[in-house]
Short mmCIF file of N, CA and C in Angstrom, two decimals:
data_model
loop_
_atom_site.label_atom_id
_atom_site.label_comp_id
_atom_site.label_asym_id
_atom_site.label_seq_id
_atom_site.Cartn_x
_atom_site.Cartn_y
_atom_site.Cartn_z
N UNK H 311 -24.02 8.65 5.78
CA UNK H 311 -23.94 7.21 5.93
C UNK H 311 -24.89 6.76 7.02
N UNK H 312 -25.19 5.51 6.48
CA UNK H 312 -26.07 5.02 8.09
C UNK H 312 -25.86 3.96 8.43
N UNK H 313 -26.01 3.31 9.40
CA UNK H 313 -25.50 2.04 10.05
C UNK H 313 -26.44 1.52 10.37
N UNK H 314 -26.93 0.32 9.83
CA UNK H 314 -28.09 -0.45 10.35
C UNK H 314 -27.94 -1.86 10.93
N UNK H 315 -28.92 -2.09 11.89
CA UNK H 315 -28.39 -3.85 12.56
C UNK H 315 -28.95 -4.52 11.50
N UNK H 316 -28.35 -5.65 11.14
CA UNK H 316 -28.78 -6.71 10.39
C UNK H 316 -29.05 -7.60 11.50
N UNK H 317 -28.35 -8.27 12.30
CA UNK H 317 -28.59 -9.10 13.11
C UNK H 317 -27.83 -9.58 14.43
N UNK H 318 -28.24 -9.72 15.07
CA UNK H 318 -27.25 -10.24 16.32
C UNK H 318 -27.69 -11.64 16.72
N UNK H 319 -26.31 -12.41 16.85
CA UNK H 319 -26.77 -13.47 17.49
C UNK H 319 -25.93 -13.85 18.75
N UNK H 320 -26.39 -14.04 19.69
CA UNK H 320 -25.87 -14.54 21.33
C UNK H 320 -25.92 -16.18 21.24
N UNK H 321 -25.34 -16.66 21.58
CA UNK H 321 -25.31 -18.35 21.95
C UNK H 321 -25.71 -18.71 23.34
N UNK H 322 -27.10 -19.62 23.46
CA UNK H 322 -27.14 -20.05 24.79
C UNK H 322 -26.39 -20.93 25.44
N UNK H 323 -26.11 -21.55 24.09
CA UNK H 323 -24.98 -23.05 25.05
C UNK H 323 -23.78 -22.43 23.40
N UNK H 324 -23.00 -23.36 23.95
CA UNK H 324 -21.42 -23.59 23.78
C UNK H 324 -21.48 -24.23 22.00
N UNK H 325 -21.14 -23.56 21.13
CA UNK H 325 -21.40 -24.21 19.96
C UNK H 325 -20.03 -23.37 19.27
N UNK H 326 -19.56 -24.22 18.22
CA UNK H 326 -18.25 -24.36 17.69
C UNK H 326 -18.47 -23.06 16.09
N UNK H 327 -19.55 -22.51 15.71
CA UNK H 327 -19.34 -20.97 14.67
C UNK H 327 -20.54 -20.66 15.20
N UNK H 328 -20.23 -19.32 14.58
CA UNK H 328 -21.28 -18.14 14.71
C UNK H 328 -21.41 -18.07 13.45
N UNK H 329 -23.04 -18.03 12.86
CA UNK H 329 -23.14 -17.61 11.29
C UNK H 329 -24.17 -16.97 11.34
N UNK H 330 -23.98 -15.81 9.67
CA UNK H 330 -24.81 -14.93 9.61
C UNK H 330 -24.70 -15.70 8.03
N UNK H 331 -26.26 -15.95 7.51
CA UNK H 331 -26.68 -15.90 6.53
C UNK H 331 -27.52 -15.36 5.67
N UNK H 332 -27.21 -15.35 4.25
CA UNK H 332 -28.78 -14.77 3.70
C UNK H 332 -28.10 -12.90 4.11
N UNK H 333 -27.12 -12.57 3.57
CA UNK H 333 -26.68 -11.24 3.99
C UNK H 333 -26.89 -10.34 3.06
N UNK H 334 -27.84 -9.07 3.01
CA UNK H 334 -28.52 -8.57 2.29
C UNK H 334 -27.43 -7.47 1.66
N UNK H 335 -27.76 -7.56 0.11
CA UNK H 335 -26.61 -7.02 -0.63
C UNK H 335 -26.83 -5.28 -0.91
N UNK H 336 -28.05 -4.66 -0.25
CA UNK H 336 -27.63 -3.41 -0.37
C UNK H 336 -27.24 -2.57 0.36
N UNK H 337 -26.16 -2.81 0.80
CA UNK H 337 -25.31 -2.07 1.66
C UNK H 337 -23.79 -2.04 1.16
N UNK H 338 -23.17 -0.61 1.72
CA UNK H 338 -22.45 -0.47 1.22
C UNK H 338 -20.70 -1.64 1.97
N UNK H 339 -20.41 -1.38 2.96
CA UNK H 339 -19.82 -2.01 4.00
C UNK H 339 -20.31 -2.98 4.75
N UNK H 340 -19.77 -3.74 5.34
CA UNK H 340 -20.17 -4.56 6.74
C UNK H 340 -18.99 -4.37 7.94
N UNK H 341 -20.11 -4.34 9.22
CA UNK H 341 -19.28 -4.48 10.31
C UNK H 341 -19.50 -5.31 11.31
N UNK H 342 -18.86 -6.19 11.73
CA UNK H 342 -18.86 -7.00 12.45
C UNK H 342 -18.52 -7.25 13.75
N UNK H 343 -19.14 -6.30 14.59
CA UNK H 343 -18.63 -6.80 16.34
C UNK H 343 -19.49 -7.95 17.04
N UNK H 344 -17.56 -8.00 17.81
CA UNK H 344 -18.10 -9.55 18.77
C UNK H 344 -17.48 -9.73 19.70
N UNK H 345 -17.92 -10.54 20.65
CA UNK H 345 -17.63 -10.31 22.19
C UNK H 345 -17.60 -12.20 22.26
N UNK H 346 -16.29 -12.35 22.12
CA UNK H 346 -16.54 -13.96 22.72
C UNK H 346 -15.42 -14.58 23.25
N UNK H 347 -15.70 -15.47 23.93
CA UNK H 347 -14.88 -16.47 24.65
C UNK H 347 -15.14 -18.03 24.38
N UNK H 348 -13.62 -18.43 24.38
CA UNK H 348 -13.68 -20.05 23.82
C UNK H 348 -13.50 -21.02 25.21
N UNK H 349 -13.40 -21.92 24.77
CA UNK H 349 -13.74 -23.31 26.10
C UNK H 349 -12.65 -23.86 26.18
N UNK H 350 -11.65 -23.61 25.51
CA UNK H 350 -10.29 -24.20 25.47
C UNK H 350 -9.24 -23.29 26.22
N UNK H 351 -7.64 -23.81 26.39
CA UNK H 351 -6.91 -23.06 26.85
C UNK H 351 -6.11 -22.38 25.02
N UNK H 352 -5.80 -23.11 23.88
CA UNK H 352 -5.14 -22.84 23.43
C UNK H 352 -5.99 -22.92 21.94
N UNK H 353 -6.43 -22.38 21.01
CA UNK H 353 -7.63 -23.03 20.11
C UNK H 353 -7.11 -22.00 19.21
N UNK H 354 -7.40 -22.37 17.65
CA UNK H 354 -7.46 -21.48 16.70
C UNK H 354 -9.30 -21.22 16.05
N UNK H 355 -9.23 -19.85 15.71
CA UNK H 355 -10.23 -19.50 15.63
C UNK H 355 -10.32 -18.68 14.00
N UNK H 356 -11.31 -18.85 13.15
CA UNK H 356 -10.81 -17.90 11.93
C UNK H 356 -12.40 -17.26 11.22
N UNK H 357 -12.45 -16.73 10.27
CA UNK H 357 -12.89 -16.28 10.02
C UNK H 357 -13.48 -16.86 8.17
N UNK H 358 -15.12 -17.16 8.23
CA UNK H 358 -14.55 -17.63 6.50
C UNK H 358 -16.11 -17.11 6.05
N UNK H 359 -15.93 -16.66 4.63
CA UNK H 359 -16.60 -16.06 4.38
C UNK H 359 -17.29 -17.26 2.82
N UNK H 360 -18.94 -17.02 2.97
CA UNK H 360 -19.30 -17.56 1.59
C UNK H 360 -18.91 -19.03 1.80
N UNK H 361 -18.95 -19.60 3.29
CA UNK H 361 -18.42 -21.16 3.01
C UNK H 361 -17.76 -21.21 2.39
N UNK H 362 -16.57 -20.06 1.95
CA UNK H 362 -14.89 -21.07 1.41
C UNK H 362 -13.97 -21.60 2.90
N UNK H 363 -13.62 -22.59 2.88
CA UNK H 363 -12.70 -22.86 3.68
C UNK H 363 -11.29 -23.49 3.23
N UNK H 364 -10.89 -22.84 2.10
CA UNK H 364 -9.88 -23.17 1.13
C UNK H 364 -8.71 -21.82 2.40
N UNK H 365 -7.88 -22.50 3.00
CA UNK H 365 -7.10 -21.54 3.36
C UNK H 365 -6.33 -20.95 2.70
N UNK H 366 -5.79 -21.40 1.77
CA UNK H 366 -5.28 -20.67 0.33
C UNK H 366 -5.91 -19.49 -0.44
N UNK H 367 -7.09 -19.23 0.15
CA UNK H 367 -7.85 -17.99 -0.56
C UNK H 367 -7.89 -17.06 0.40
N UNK H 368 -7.38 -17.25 1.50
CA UNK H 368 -7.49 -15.94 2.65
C UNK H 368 -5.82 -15.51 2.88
N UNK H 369 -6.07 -15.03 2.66
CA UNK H 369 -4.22 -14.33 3.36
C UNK H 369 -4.18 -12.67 4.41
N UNK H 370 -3.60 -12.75 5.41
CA UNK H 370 -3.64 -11.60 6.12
C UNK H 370 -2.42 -11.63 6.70
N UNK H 371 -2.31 -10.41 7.39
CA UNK H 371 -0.86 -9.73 7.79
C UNK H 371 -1.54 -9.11 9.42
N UNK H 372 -0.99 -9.82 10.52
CA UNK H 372 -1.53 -9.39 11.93
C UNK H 372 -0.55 -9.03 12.75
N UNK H 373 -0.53 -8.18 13.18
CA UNK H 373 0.28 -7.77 14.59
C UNK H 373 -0.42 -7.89 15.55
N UNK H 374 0.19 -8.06 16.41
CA UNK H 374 -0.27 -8.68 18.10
C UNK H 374 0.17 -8.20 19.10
N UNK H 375 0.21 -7.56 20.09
CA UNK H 375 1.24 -7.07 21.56
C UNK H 375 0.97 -8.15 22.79
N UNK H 376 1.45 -8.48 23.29
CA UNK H 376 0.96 -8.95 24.97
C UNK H 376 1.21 -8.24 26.32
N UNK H 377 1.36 -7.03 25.53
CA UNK H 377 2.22 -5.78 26.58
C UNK H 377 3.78 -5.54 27.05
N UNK H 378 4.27 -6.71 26.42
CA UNK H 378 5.88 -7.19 26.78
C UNK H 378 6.75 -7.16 25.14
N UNK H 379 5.60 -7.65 24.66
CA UNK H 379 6.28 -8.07 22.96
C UNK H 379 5.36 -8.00 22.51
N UNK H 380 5.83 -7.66 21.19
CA UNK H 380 5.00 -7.59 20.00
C UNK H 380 5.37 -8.77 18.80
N UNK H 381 4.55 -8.76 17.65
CA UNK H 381 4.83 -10.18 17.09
C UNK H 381 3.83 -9.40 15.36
N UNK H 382 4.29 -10.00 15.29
CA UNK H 382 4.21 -9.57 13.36
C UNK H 382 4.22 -11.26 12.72
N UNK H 383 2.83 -11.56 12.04
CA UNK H 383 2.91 -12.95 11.13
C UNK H 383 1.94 -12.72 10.16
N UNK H 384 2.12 -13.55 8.94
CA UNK H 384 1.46 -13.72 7.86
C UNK H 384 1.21 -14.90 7.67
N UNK H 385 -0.25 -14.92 7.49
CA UNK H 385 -1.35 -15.85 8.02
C UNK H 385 -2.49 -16.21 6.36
N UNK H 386 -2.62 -17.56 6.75
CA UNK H 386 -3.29 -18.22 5.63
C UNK H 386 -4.73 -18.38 5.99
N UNK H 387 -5.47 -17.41 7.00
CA UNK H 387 -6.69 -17.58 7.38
C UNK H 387 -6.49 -16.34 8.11
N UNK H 388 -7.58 -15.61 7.71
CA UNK H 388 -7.73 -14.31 9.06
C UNK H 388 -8.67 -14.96 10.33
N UNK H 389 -7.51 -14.69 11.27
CA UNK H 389 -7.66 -15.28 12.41
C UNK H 389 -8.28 -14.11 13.52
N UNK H 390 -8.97 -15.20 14.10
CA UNK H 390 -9.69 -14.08 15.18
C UNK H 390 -8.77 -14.48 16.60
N UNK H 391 -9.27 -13.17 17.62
CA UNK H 391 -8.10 -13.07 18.83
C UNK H 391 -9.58 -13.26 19.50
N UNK H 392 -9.54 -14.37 20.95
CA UNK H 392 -10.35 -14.18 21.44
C UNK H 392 -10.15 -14.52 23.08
N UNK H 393 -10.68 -14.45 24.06
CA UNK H 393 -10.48 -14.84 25.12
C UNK H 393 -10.49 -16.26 25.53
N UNK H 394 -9.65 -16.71 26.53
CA UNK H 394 -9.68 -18.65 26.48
C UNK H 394 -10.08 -19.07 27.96
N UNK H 395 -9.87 -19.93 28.24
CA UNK H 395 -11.02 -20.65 29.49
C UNK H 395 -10.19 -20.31 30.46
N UNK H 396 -8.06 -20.17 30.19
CA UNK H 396 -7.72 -20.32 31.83
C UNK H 396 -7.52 -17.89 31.73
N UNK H 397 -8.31 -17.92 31.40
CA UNK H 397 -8.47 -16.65 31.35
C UNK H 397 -9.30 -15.69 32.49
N UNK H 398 -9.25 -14.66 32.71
CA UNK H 398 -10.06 -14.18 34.00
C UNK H 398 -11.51 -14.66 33.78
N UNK H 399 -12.73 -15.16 34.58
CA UNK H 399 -13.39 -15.69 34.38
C UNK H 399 -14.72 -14.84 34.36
N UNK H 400 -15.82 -15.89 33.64
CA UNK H 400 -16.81 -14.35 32.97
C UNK H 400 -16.29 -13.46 31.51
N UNK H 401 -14.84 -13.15 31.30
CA UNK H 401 -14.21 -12.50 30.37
C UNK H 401 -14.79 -12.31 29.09
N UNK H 402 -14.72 -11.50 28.12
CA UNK H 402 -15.10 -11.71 26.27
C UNK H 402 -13.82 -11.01 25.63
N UNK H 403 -13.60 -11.22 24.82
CA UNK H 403 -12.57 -10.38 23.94
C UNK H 403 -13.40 -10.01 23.06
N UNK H 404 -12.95 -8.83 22.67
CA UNK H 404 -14.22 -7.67 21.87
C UNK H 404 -13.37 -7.67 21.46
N UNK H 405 -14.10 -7.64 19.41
CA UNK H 405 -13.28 -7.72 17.94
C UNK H 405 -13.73 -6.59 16.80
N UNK H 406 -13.83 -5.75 16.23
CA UNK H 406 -14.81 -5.53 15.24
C UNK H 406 -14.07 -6.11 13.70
N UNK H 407 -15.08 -6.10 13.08
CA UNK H 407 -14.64 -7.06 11.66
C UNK H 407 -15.08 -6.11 10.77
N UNK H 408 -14.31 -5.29 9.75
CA UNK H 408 -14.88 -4.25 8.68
C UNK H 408 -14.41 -4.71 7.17
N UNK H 409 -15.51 -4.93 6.35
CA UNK H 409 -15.30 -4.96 5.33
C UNK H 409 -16.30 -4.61 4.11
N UNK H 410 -15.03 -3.61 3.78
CA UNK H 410 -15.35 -2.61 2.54
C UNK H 410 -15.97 -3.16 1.30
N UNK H 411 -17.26 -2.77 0.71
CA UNK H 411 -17.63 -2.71 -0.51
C UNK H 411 -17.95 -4.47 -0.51
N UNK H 412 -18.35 -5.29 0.22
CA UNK H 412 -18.64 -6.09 0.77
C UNK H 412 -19.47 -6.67 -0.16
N UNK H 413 -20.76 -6.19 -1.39
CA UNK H 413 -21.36 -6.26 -2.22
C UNK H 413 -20.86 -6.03 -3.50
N UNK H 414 -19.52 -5.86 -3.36
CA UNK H 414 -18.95 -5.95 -5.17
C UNK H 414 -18.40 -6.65 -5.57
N UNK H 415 -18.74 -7.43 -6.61
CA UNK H 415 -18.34 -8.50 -7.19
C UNK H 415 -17.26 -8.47 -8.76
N UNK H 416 -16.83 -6.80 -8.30
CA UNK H 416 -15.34 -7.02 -9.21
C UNK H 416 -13.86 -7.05 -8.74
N UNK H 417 -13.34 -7.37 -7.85
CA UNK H 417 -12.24 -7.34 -6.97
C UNK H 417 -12.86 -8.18 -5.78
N UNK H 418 -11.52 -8.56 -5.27
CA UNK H 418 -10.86 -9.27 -4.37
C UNK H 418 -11.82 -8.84 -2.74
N UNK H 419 -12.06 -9.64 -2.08
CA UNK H 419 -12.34 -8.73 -0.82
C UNK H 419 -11.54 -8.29 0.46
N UNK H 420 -11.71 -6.98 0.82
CA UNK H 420 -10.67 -6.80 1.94
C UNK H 420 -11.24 -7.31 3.41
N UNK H 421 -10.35 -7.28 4.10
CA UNK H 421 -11.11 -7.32 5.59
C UNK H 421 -10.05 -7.24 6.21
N UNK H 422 -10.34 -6.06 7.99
CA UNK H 422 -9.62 -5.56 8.57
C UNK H 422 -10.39 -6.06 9.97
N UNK H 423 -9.57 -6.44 11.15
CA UNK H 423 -9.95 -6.41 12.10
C UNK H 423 -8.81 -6.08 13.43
N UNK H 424 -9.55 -5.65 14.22
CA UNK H 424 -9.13 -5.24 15.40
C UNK H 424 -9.94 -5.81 16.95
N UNK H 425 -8.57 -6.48 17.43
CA UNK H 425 -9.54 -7.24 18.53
C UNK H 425 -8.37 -6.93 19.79
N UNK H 426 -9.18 -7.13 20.85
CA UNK H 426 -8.54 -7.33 22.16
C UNK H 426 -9.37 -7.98 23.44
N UNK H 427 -7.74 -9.06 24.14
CA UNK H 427 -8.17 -9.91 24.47
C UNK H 427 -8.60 -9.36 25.64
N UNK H 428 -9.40 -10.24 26.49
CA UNK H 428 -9.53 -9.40 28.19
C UNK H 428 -9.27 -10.54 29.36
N UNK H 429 -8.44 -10.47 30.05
CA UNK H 429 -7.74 -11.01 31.05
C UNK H 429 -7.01 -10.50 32.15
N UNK H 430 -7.74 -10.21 33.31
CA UNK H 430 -7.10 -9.61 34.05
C UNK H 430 -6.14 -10.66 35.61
N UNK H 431 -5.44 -11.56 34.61
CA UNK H 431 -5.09 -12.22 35.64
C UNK H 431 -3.52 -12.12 35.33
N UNK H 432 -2.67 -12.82 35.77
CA UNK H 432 -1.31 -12.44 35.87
C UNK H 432 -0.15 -12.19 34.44
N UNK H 433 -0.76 -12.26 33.46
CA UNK H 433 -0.55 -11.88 31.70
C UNK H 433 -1.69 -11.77 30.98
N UNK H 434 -0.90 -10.95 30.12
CA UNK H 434 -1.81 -10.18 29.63
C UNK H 434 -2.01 -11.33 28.02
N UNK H 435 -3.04 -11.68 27.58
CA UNK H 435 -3.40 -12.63 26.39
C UNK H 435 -3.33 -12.00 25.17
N UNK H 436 -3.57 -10.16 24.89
CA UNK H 436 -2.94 -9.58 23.79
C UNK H 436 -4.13 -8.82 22.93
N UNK H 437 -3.50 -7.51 22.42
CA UNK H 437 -4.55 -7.04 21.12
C UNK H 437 -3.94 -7.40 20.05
N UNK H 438 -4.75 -7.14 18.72
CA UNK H 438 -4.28 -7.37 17.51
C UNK H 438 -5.26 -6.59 16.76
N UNK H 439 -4.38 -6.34 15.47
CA UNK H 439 -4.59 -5.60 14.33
C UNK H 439 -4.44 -6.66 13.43
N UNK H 440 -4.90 -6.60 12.39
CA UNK H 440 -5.08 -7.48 11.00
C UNK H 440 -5.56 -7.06 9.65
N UNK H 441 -5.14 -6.91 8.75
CA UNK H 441 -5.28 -6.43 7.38
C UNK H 441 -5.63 -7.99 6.50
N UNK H 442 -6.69 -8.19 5.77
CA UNK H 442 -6.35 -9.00 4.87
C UNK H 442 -7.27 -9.18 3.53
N UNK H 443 -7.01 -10.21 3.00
CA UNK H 443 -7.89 -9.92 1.72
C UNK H 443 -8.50 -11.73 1.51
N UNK H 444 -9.87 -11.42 1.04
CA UNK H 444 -10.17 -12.58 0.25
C UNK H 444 -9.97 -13.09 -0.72
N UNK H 445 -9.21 -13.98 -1.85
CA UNK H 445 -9.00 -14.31 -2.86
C UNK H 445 -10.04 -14.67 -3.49
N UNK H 446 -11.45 -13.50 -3.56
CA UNK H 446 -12.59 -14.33 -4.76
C UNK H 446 -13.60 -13.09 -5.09
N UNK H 447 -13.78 -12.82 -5.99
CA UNK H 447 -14.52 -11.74 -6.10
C UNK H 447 -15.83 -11.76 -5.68
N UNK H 448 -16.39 -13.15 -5.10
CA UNK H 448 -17.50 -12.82 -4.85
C UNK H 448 -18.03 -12.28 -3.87
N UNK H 449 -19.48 -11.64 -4.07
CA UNK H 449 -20.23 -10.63 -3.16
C UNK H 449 -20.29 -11.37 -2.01
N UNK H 450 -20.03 -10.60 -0.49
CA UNK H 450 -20.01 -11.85 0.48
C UNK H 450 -21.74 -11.76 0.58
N UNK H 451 -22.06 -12.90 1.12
CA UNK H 451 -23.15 -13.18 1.33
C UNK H 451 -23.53 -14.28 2.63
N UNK H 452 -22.03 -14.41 3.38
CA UNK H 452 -22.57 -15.14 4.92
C UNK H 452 -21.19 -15.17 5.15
N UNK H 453 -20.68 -15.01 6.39
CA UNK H 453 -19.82 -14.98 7.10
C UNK H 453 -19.96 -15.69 8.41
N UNK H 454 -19.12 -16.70 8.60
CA UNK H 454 -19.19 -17.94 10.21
C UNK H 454 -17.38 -17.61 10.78
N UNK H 455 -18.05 -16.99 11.86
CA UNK H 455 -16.95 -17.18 12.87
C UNK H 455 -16.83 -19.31 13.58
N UNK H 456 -15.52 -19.16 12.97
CA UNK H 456 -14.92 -20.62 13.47
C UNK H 456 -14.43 -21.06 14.63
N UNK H 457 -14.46 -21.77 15.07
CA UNK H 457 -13.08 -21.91 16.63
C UNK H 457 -13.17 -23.51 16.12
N UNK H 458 -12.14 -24.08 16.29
CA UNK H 458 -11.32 -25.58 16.59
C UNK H 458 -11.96 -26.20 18.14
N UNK H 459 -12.53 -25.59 18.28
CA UNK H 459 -13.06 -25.71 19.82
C UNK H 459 -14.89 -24.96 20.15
N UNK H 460 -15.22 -24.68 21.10
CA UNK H 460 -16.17 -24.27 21.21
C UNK H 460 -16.00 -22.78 21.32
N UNK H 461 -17.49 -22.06 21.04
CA UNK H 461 -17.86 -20.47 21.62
C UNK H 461 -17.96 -21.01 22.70
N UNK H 462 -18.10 -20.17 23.78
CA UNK H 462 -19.11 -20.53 25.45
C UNK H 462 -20.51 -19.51 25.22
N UNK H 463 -21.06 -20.22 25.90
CA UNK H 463 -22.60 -19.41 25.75
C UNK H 463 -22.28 -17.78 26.57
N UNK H 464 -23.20 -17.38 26.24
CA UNK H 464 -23.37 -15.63 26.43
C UNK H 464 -22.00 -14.66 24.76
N UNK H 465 -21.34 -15.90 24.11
CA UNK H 465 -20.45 -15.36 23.29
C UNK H 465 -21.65 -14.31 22.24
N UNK H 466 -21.15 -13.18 21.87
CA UNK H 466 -22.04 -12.82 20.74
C UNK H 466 -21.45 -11.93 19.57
N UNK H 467 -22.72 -11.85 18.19
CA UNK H 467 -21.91 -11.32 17.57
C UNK H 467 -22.78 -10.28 17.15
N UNK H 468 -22.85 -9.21 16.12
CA UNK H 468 -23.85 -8.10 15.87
C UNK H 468 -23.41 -7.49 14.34
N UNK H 469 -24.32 -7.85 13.06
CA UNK H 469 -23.62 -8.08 12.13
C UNK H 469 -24.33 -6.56 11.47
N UNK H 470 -23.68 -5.45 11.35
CA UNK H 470 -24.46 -3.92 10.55
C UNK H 470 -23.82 -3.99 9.26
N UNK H 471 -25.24 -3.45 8.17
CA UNK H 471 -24.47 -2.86 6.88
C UNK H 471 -24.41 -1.46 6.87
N UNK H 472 -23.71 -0.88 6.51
CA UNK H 472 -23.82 0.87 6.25
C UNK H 472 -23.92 0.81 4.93
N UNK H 473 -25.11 2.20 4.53
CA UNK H 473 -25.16 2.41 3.60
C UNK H 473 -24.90 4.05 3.31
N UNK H 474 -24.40 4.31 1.99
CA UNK H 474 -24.34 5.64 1.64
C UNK H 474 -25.27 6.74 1.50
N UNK H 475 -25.28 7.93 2.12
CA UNK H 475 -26.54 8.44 2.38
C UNK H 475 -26.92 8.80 0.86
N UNK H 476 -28.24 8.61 0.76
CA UNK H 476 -28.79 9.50 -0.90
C UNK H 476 -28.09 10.99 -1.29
#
């Protein structure tokens, strides 16, 4: 297998998605790490692929810890976990985003992510796990990280396809 960068993008100023377009279909997987922080204290953030923003076509299943409790929900948008403004300052919450077979256009698409938040001030803001699926068979071909709020600049993301070795 090999892992190649497709692209990375960093934000200089404060802008509300991250998008990767024009996503080249011969690869086998995609992976998606990202390091970002939002401008808000409390914001939802999600994930949408192919410009659907039909929340009815995303469904996922996330667990969460905050080191005290844990929390289990099923979710109409795969949601991203990220770091927030009254958070230790400077901070990113690092995510990776994997999804399988990413270029096939006979089934449903999956996507799994794993993120954790970073805050080292008097609570802890939480990791999470997430399983979910896209409701559309189509080949993805651009993926925009969302927030209800802003990225902050220095947020980034780094988008690889792997492909199967010959």
């Amino acid at each position: 297998m090999t892992m190649t960068l497709v692209e990375t993008i960093t934000l200089t100023s404060s802008a509300a998605s991250i998008e990767f377009t024009s996503i080249p279909q011969d690869g086998t997987d995609l992976v998606l790490l990202v390091s970002l922080r939002n401008s808000a204290g409390n914001s939802i953030h999600y994930l949408e692929l192919n410009g659907d923003t039909t929340s009815g076509n995303y469904v996922s299943r996330m667990l969460t810890g905050n080191g005290a409790n844990v929390y289990s929900y099923t979710l109409n948008k795969n949601m991203l976990l990220t770091t927030y403004s009254p958070d230790t300052a400077n901070t990113f919450g690092n995510q990776a985003i994997y999804l399988p077979n990413y270029a096939d256009s006979s089934s449903y698409q999956s996507i799994s992510l794993d993120a954790s938040n970073e805050n080292n001030g008097t609570y802890v803001t939480g990791n999470a796990i997430t399983a979910g699926v896209w409701n559309n068979n189509a080949a993805v071909t651009s993926i925009k990280l969302q927030s209800q709020d802003n990225w902050v600049a220095g947020s980034s993301a780094s988008l690889y396809k792997i492909t199967k070795a010959a």
